[in-house]
Amino acid sequence: MTGTLPEPFAAWFAARGWTPRPHQLDVLAAAQAGESVLLIAPTGGGKTLAGFLPSLVDLHANPRPGMHTLYVSPLKALAADIARNLTRPVADMSLDITIDTRTGDTSGERRRRQREAPPNLLLTTPESLALLVSLPDAPQMFASLAAVVVDEVHALAGTKRGDQLALCLARLSTLAPGARRTGLSATVAHRQPLVDYVSSGTPARVIEVTGGAPPEITMILPEGRLPWSGHMGLFSAPEILARIRAAGMTIVFVNTRAQAELLFQELWKLNDETLPIAIHHGSLELESRKRVEAAMAEGRLRAVVATSSLDLGIDWGGVDQVLQVGAPKGVSRLLQRVGRANHRMDEASRAILVPANRFEVLECEAAILGVAARELDGDPPRPGGLDVLAQHLLGVACSAAFHPDAMFAEVRRAAPYADLTRQDFDAVLGFVEDGGYALSAYERYRRLFRDSEGRMHVMSERVARTHRMNIGTIVEEPLLKVRHVGRGGGMLGEVEEYFVNMLSPGDTFMFAGRLLRFLRLRETVCEVTDGGGGDPKVPAYAGGRMPMTTNLADRVRAMLQDPATWHAFPEPVQEWLRLQKARSRLPGRHDLLVETFPRGDRWYLVAYCFEGRNAHQTLGMLLTRRMERFGFQPLGFVATDYVLATWSAREPHDVARLFEQDMLGDDLEAWMAESSMLRRTFRNVAVIAGLIERHHPGAEKTRRQVTVNSDLIYNVLRRHQPDHILLRATRADAAGGLTDVARIAGMLARAKGRIRHMVLSRVSPLAVPVLLDIGRESVRSGESDDDLLAEAETLVAEATGTAEPPPFRPQRPAPPQRPRPDRRQGRLFA
Amino acid sequence: MTPAPVHLAGERLMLDPEGALFWPAQRLLAVADLHFEKGSAAATSGSLLPPWDTRATLDRMAGLLRRYRPDTVVALGDSFHDAKGATRLLPQDQARLAAMTKAAAFVWVLGNHDPTPPEGIGGTSAEEWRVGPLVFRHQATPGRVLGELCGHHHPKAHIPTRGTVVTRPCFVFDGRRLMLPALGAYTGGLDVRAPAIAGLFPRGGRVFLLGRDRLFSFALPARAAAGALL
């Protein structure tokens, strides 16, 4: 269906020495036929231009006022960047087209102008779109809409932000029935849900760009010894620095913010030439992130140490190579990161993996094979969240009264809600209306009322104002600002409240690439000054770690079992595996290797499950409960991405029975009831659904006092109305988080009758890494808060001499020896 | 449920893990900051919180009354979330509360949220209440005292452990003054290191965190403002 480009566009392309790519012309032809399109292309494929070209061509042929195209991106920065890039061709060709952005940063004055005279092309985010949809003039504003372009669909579909956007798109289909949609996506594992997401009425046409040079991915190891454990990769700092020196511009991706801080520090200790190396992660003050991004764009940096904060976003162009320090965790994630280098489709992206320990060498190799095989991973999108629906329904009511029947039909046109039942819809609407509580005396308090024709109206302007202040589906941990009170001070960024609660005045910690000393907590600001010496604490950000994907785990298992593939590994790894084979056995692809051995005065049990850290955490809790019942006196456990290790006072035996599938019965129920996971999930649901307000008009200062802690609400609601719609939404969400349990169930079923129990006299080579992790990892999820308090109380009693210490304390490995030149920190780029 | 004994002005008092205090010699139960009808107060301003907070708080009260069978119950102020709170009680809750005030002599110490006595509910009310060497107040009197029991601040403590922090409501005690945690189902808390609380315990003391079955005791350092407890 490839056509040609009309003038003046053809001339504009030619003047640049460009030829329109086939997929750009295909998208144009489809758009001119009024079809919706899902364009799947790798980064650097000219996707964004393909998305906008039909709108530019149409507006050139038929110039008209009013909003023509709405572009939605998951990132504010991306919207702003695209707006800049579009201004160029529009100016070059003297097109009579107006362009503007609308995000949380847009000034009140500009917002007003946009409402009076909407631009032809409006670039925005899902949250800002939800706000626009809740305004009384939304029907007029969107009536002229001809196209919606959704960028990075793959990053939105399946998330709550994606649910919100899908509902807003369904709303737009009602307000502007003729508007077509274009979805822009990277290659994904599950395609059909994305097609459904973009479709409006008739199925969207899929246009896929294949080919492009495959990425070149290699691995580097630290010189000297290959670490047995640890996830930070600090040993490899000299090699990382050498690679930075050898290339123009490098992004050094890491897995957690803590790792970013530590690695950044380590690189600057060695950085004798003071190469401009910066740090970028989500906790840093927006201004400092913007400074780093600007310096990158201008080519003033040689390297940026970054977390997922740079995974998506602006096409930097000048990035020559990408380093991934630490485990890649998944093939799709690695490809996304690799794609940040060299945004030209016909050239290969270069990436280097830097494993932090032996197991990560296996994982890196598995990821390289996975990339070569184009074996993408990722969970299929789940049904849309009921909490998001609640927020949306109130938003629509704030714009205009609606009839429930019509609204139900509209909502079901959004792909994530295609299977929504009328019963659930009515329950959500009931919640929005008056809380939906089974207590009739409470119905006098309400947010919506019904008129005589059954249409729903918002109760008051105050309800609408409060709603608009609380739009959004990203619920953040409670954060405290970090302020430097010394010279050259100012806001440095934000840290989690719980981390500050762990600090005493005088404690030092690493943040924003600097060593800081905690002075005091003043209201919601954590005041700090420059740190001197001392052993710094590092913020261990909650949720910073993601587990390895199932596909990658399968590959690791397959390689372990097949010595013919070992030649790909460095010699120390090969030797390690040979030793394991000689002393114990290798974990097989379809069995479950369980080793037991004594060490010190403890018995250890190590299970090689390869199901990811989160699943192992849950399994560890279930298994230790069971060991308790079996009389083995378990004392603790530690989980990594690869294995689970428990230690106990008595020797575990009858291992096959220990790992029977009934483990997931009563123990799981008991654990779920106590689990903090459901409470956390409830908090998110309650905030998104609007039960707990993040912002209240005129009450910003006293917000902490006016909001009721979600745990307290959860306790009361669970006891008095266990089937309340928000609790059902919580359980549905948690079921997503419980894919861990599904992984355990699958593993137990697979291992049934295939448990290889090795009774050893001492630790096996493969078990060394996890034993080294003992004492370094927190074992949070398995224990109740009461257990933790009891332990802390006992520890203090020991420290003050009122109780005997336990006899056993595992040793930490000695820190690496390395000359440390006394350098100033890289403050300029922090 | 294992209560923990403390001694204040020569009197032996039992701290209950539910967050109440029992004085065996006087058969007196003290509770603080019940904040009845906080949920409906939020609902009138547009936050549709689940409405059963009063019922949940009454459940806790009922459990304590069953366990200790006190002659006297002293509620240390802010028993109702606002002056109109008592009028918003649902009939069933009101009847239950009235029955409680018949089973024991209730003393409603007045607080800043409920500066006037509750209407239509039994019991007496007072600005403060003295029994023997002890005085029951809503807000602590600044400076040196001996034998004061108070509420108002909703104390809670953060205990850092295992790379996380456990937060619980707590009693604060320094041998001269005892501050009770809030008992209301929707009551939040103030960190014991906040100047408002730490300033009342300048020489430090102990905090007793509420647990499922028992209390957990930690030292409150002198001048604890802003520092970690562990």
PDB file of C-alpha atoms in Angstrom, chain A residues 431-435 437-439 441-442 444-447 462 498-505 518-521 674 691-693 696 705 707-708 712-713 716-717 719-721 777-780 783-786 788-793 796, chain B residues 38-53 55-56 59 88 90 156 158-168 184-188 191 193 209-219 225-230:
ATOM      1  CA  PHE A 431     -18.362   3.881  45.568  1.00  0.00           C
ATOM      2  CA  VAL A 432     -17.891   7.132  43.669  1.00  0.00           C
ATOM      3  CA  GLU A 433     -21.439   8.168  44.501  1.00  0.00           C
ATOM      4  CA  ASP A 434     -21.540   7.734  48.266  1.00  0.00           C
ATOM      5  CA  GLY A 435     -18.733   5.381  49.289  1.00  0.00           C
ATOM      6  CA  TYR A 437     -20.924   1.280  52.231  1.00  0.00           C
ATOM      7  CA  ALA A 438     -23.452  -1.179  53.543  1.00  0.00           C
ATOM      8  CA  LEU A 439     -24.758   1.364  56.049  1.00  0.00           C
ATOM      9  CA  ALA A 441     -27.331   6.145  57.448  1.00  0.00           C
ATOM     10  CA  TYR A 442     -24.185   7.106  55.581  1.00  0.00           C
ATOM     11  CA  ARG A 444     -26.412  11.462  53.181  1.00  0.00           C
ATOM     12  CA  TYR A 445     -22.744  12.082  52.430  1.00  0.00           C
ATOM     13  CA  ARG A 446     -22.206  11.895  48.692  1.00  0.00           C
ATOM     14  CA  ARG A 447     -20.110  13.062  45.754  1.00  0.00           C
ATOM     15  CA  ARG A 462     -15.656  21.587  45.683  1.00  0.00           C
ATOM     16  CA  TYR A 498      11.426   5.365  56.274  1.00  0.00           C
ATOM     17  CA  PHE A 499      15.093   5.811  55.405  1.00  0.00           C
ATOM     18  CA  VAL A 500      15.279   9.109  57.281  1.00  0.00           C
ATOM     19  CA  ASN A 501      13.643   7.396  60.240  1.00  0.00           C
ATOM     20  CA  MET A 502      16.670   5.119  60.419  1.00  0.00           C
ATOM     21  CA  LEU A 503      19.151   7.988  60.713  1.00  0.00           C
ATOM     22  CA  SER A 504      20.538   9.536  63.883  1.00  0.00           C
ATOM     23  CA  PRO A 505      22.040  13.023  63.828  1.00  0.00           C
ATOM     24  CA  PHE A 518      22.313  14.059  58.625  1.00  0.00           C
ATOM     25  CA  LEU A 519      21.607  17.019  60.904  1.00  0.00           C
ATOM     26  CA  ARG A 520      17.926  16.972  61.701  1.00  0.00           C
ATOM     27  CA  LEU A 521      14.447  16.487  60.425  1.00  0.00           C
ATOM     28  CA  GLU A 674      -0.568 -10.892  57.925  1.00  0.00           C
ATOM     29  CA  LEU A 691     -10.817   7.456  49.120  1.00  0.00           C
ATOM     30  CA  ILE A 692      -7.640   9.064  50.415  1.00  0.00           C
ATOM     31  CA  GLU A 693      -6.851  12.477  49.021  1.00  0.00           C
ATOM     32  CA  HIS A 696      -7.033  18.939  49.496  1.00  0.00           C
ATOM     33  CA  GLN A 705      -3.121  15.667  59.957  1.00  0.00           C
ATOM     34  CA  THR A 707      -5.467  12.215  56.049  1.00  0.00           C
ATOM     35  CA  VAL A 708      -6.206   9.015  57.879  1.00  0.00           C
ATOM     36  CA  LEU A 712      -6.347   2.034  59.830  1.00  0.00           C
ATOM     37  CA  ILE A 713      -8.972   2.301  57.103  1.00  0.00           C
ATOM     38  CA  VAL A 716     -11.909  -1.163  59.713  1.00  0.00           C
ATOM     39  CA  LEU A 717     -13.139  -1.874  56.191  1.00  0.00           C
ATOM     40  CA  ARG A 719     -13.675  -6.200  59.358  1.00  0.00           C
ATOM     41  CA  HIS A 720     -16.999  -4.563  58.556  1.00  0.00           C
ATOM     42  CA  GLN A 721     -17.438  -4.924  54.785  1.00  0.00           C
ATOM     43  CA  GLU A 777      20.104  -9.208  52.864  1.00  0.00           C
ATOM     44  CA  SER A 778      17.113  -8.219  54.859  1.00  0.00           C
ATOM     45  CA  VAL A 779      14.590 -11.000  55.291  1.00  0.00           C
ATOM     46  CA  ARG A 780      11.648  -8.742  55.423  1.00  0.00           C
ATOM     47  CA  GLU A 783       8.402 -12.066  59.124  1.00  0.00           C
ATOM     48  CA  SER A 784       5.637 -10.156  60.763  1.00  0.00           C
ATOM     49  CA  ASP A 785       6.361  -6.755  62.238  1.00  0.00           C
ATOM     50  CA  ASP A 786       5.871  -8.238  65.696  1.00  0.00           C
ATOM     51  CA  LEU A 788      10.947  -7.905  63.900  1.00  0.00           C
ATOM     52  CA  LEU A 789      10.179  -5.854  67.007  1.00  0.00           C
ATOM     53  CA  ALA A 790      10.848  -8.829  69.261  1.00  0.00           C
ATOM     54  CA  GLU A 791      14.166  -9.393  67.500  1.00  0.00           C
ATOM     55  CA  ALA A 792      15.165  -5.729  67.768  1.00  0.00           C
ATOM     56  CA  GLU A 793      14.245  -5.712  71.459  1.00  0.00           C
ATOM     57  CA  VAL A 796      19.276  -4.188  72.227  1.00  0.00           C
TER      58      VAL A 796
ATOM     59  CA  LYS B  38     -13.866  10.864  63.051  1.00  0.00           C
ATOM     60  CA  GLY B  39     -15.053   9.003  59.955  1.00  0.00           C
ATOM     61  CA  SER B  40     -18.342  10.893  59.722  1.00  0.00           C
ATOM     62  CA  ALA B  41     -16.487  14.158  60.375  1.00  0.00           C
ATOM     63  CA  ALA B  42     -14.348  13.449  57.296  1.00  0.00           C
ATOM     64  CA  ALA B  43     -17.453  12.485  55.307  1.00  0.00           C
ATOM     65  CA  THR B  44     -19.057  15.879  55.957  1.00  0.00           C
ATOM     66  CA  SER B  45     -16.056  17.466  54.273  1.00  0.00           C
ATOM     67  CA  GLY B  46     -16.168  15.156  51.272  1.00  0.00           C
ATOM     68  CA  SER B  47     -13.863  12.249  52.222  1.00  0.00           C
ATOM     69  CA  LEU B  48     -16.043   9.181  52.187  1.00  0.00           C
ATOM     70  CA  LEU B  49     -14.106   7.055  54.678  1.00  0.00           C
ATOM     71  CA  PRO B  50     -15.613   3.749  55.795  1.00  0.00           C
ATOM     72  CA  PRO B  51     -18.092   4.664  58.536  1.00  0.00           C
ATOM     73  CA  TRP B  52     -17.391   1.977  61.114  1.00  0.00           C
ATOM     74  CA  ASP B  53     -14.569   3.626  63.050  1.00  0.00           C
ATOM     75  CA  ARG B  55     -17.869   0.674  66.069  1.00  0.00           C
ATOM     76  CA  ALA B  56     -14.277  -0.535  65.804  1.00  0.00           C
ATOM     77  CA  ASP B  59     -15.139  -3.124  70.046  1.00  0.00           C
ATOM     78  CA  ARG B  88     -23.760  11.911  64.911  1.00  0.00           C
ATOM     79  CA  LEU B  90     -25.616   5.917  65.024  1.00  0.00           C
ATOM     80  CA  LYS B 156       4.090   6.477  68.070  1.00  0.00           C
ATOM     81  CA  HIS B 158       9.767   4.130  64.712  1.00  0.00           C
ATOM     82  CA  ILE B 159      12.104   1.207  65.295  1.00  0.00           C
ATOM     83  CA  PRO B 160      14.668   0.719  62.529  1.00  0.00           C
ATOM     84  CA  THR B 161      15.435  -2.954  61.994  1.00  0.00           C
ATOM     85  CA  ARG B 162      16.447  -5.271  59.175  1.00  0.00           C
ATOM     86  CA  GLY B 163      16.707  -2.534  56.594  1.00  0.00           C
ATOM     87  CA  THR B 164      13.208  -1.316  57.330  1.00  0.00           C
ATOM     88  CA  VAL B 165      11.343   0.590  60.009  1.00  0.00           C
ATOM     89  CA  VAL B 166       8.480  -0.717  62.122  1.00  0.00           C
ATOM     90  CA  THR B 167       6.121   2.009  63.346  1.00  0.00           C
ATOM     91  CA  ARG B 168       3.647   1.467  66.188  1.00  0.00           C
ATOM     92  CA  GLY B 184      -9.456   5.522  68.295  1.00  0.00           C
ATOM     93  CA  ALA B 185      -9.656   3.396  65.145  1.00  0.00           C
ATOM     94  CA  TYR B 186      -8.826   6.306  62.831  1.00  0.00           C
ATOM     95  CA  THR B 187      -6.238   8.068  64.983  1.00  0.00           C
ATOM     96  CA  GLY B 188      -2.795   8.532  63.473  1.00  0.00           C
ATOM     97  CA  ASP B 191       6.660  10.579  66.336  1.00  0.00           C
ATOM     98  CA  ARG B 193      11.077  12.322  68.678  1.00  0.00           C
ATOM     99  CA  LEU B 209       5.200  -0.222  71.486  1.00  0.00           C
ATOM    100  CA  LEU B 210       1.871  -1.975  71.078  1.00  0.00           C
ATOM    101  CA  GLY B 211       2.133  -5.511  69.732  1.00  0.00           C
ATOM    102  CA  ARG B 212      -0.404  -8.189  68.939  1.00  0.00           C
ATOM    103  CA  ASP B 213       0.040 -10.021  72.219  1.00  0.00           C
ATOM    104  CA  ARG B 214       2.488  -7.953  74.215  1.00  0.00           C
ATOM    105  CA  LEU B 215       4.383  -4.678  74.441  1.00  0.00           C
ATOM    106  CA  PHE B 216       7.874  -4.089  73.092  1.00  0.00           C
ATOM    107  CA  SER B 217      10.085  -1.876  75.218  1.00  0.00           C
ATOM    108  CA  PHE B 218      12.828   0.436  73.952  1.00  0.00           C
ATOM    109  CA  ALA B 219      14.824   3.257  75.499  1.00  0.00           C
ATOM    110  CA  ALA B 225      14.441  14.979  69.038  1.00  0.00           C
ATOM    111  CA  ALA B 226      15.271  13.904  65.471  1.00  0.00           C
ATOM    112  CA  GLY B 227      17.511  10.944  66.405  1.00  0.00           C
ATOM    113  CA  ALA B 228      16.823   7.273  65.793  1.00  0.00           C
ATOM    114  CA  LEU B 229      15.713   5.160  68.739  1.00  0.00           C
ATOM    115  CA  LEU B 230      18.098   2.306  67.989  1.00  0.00           C
TER     116      LEU B 230
END
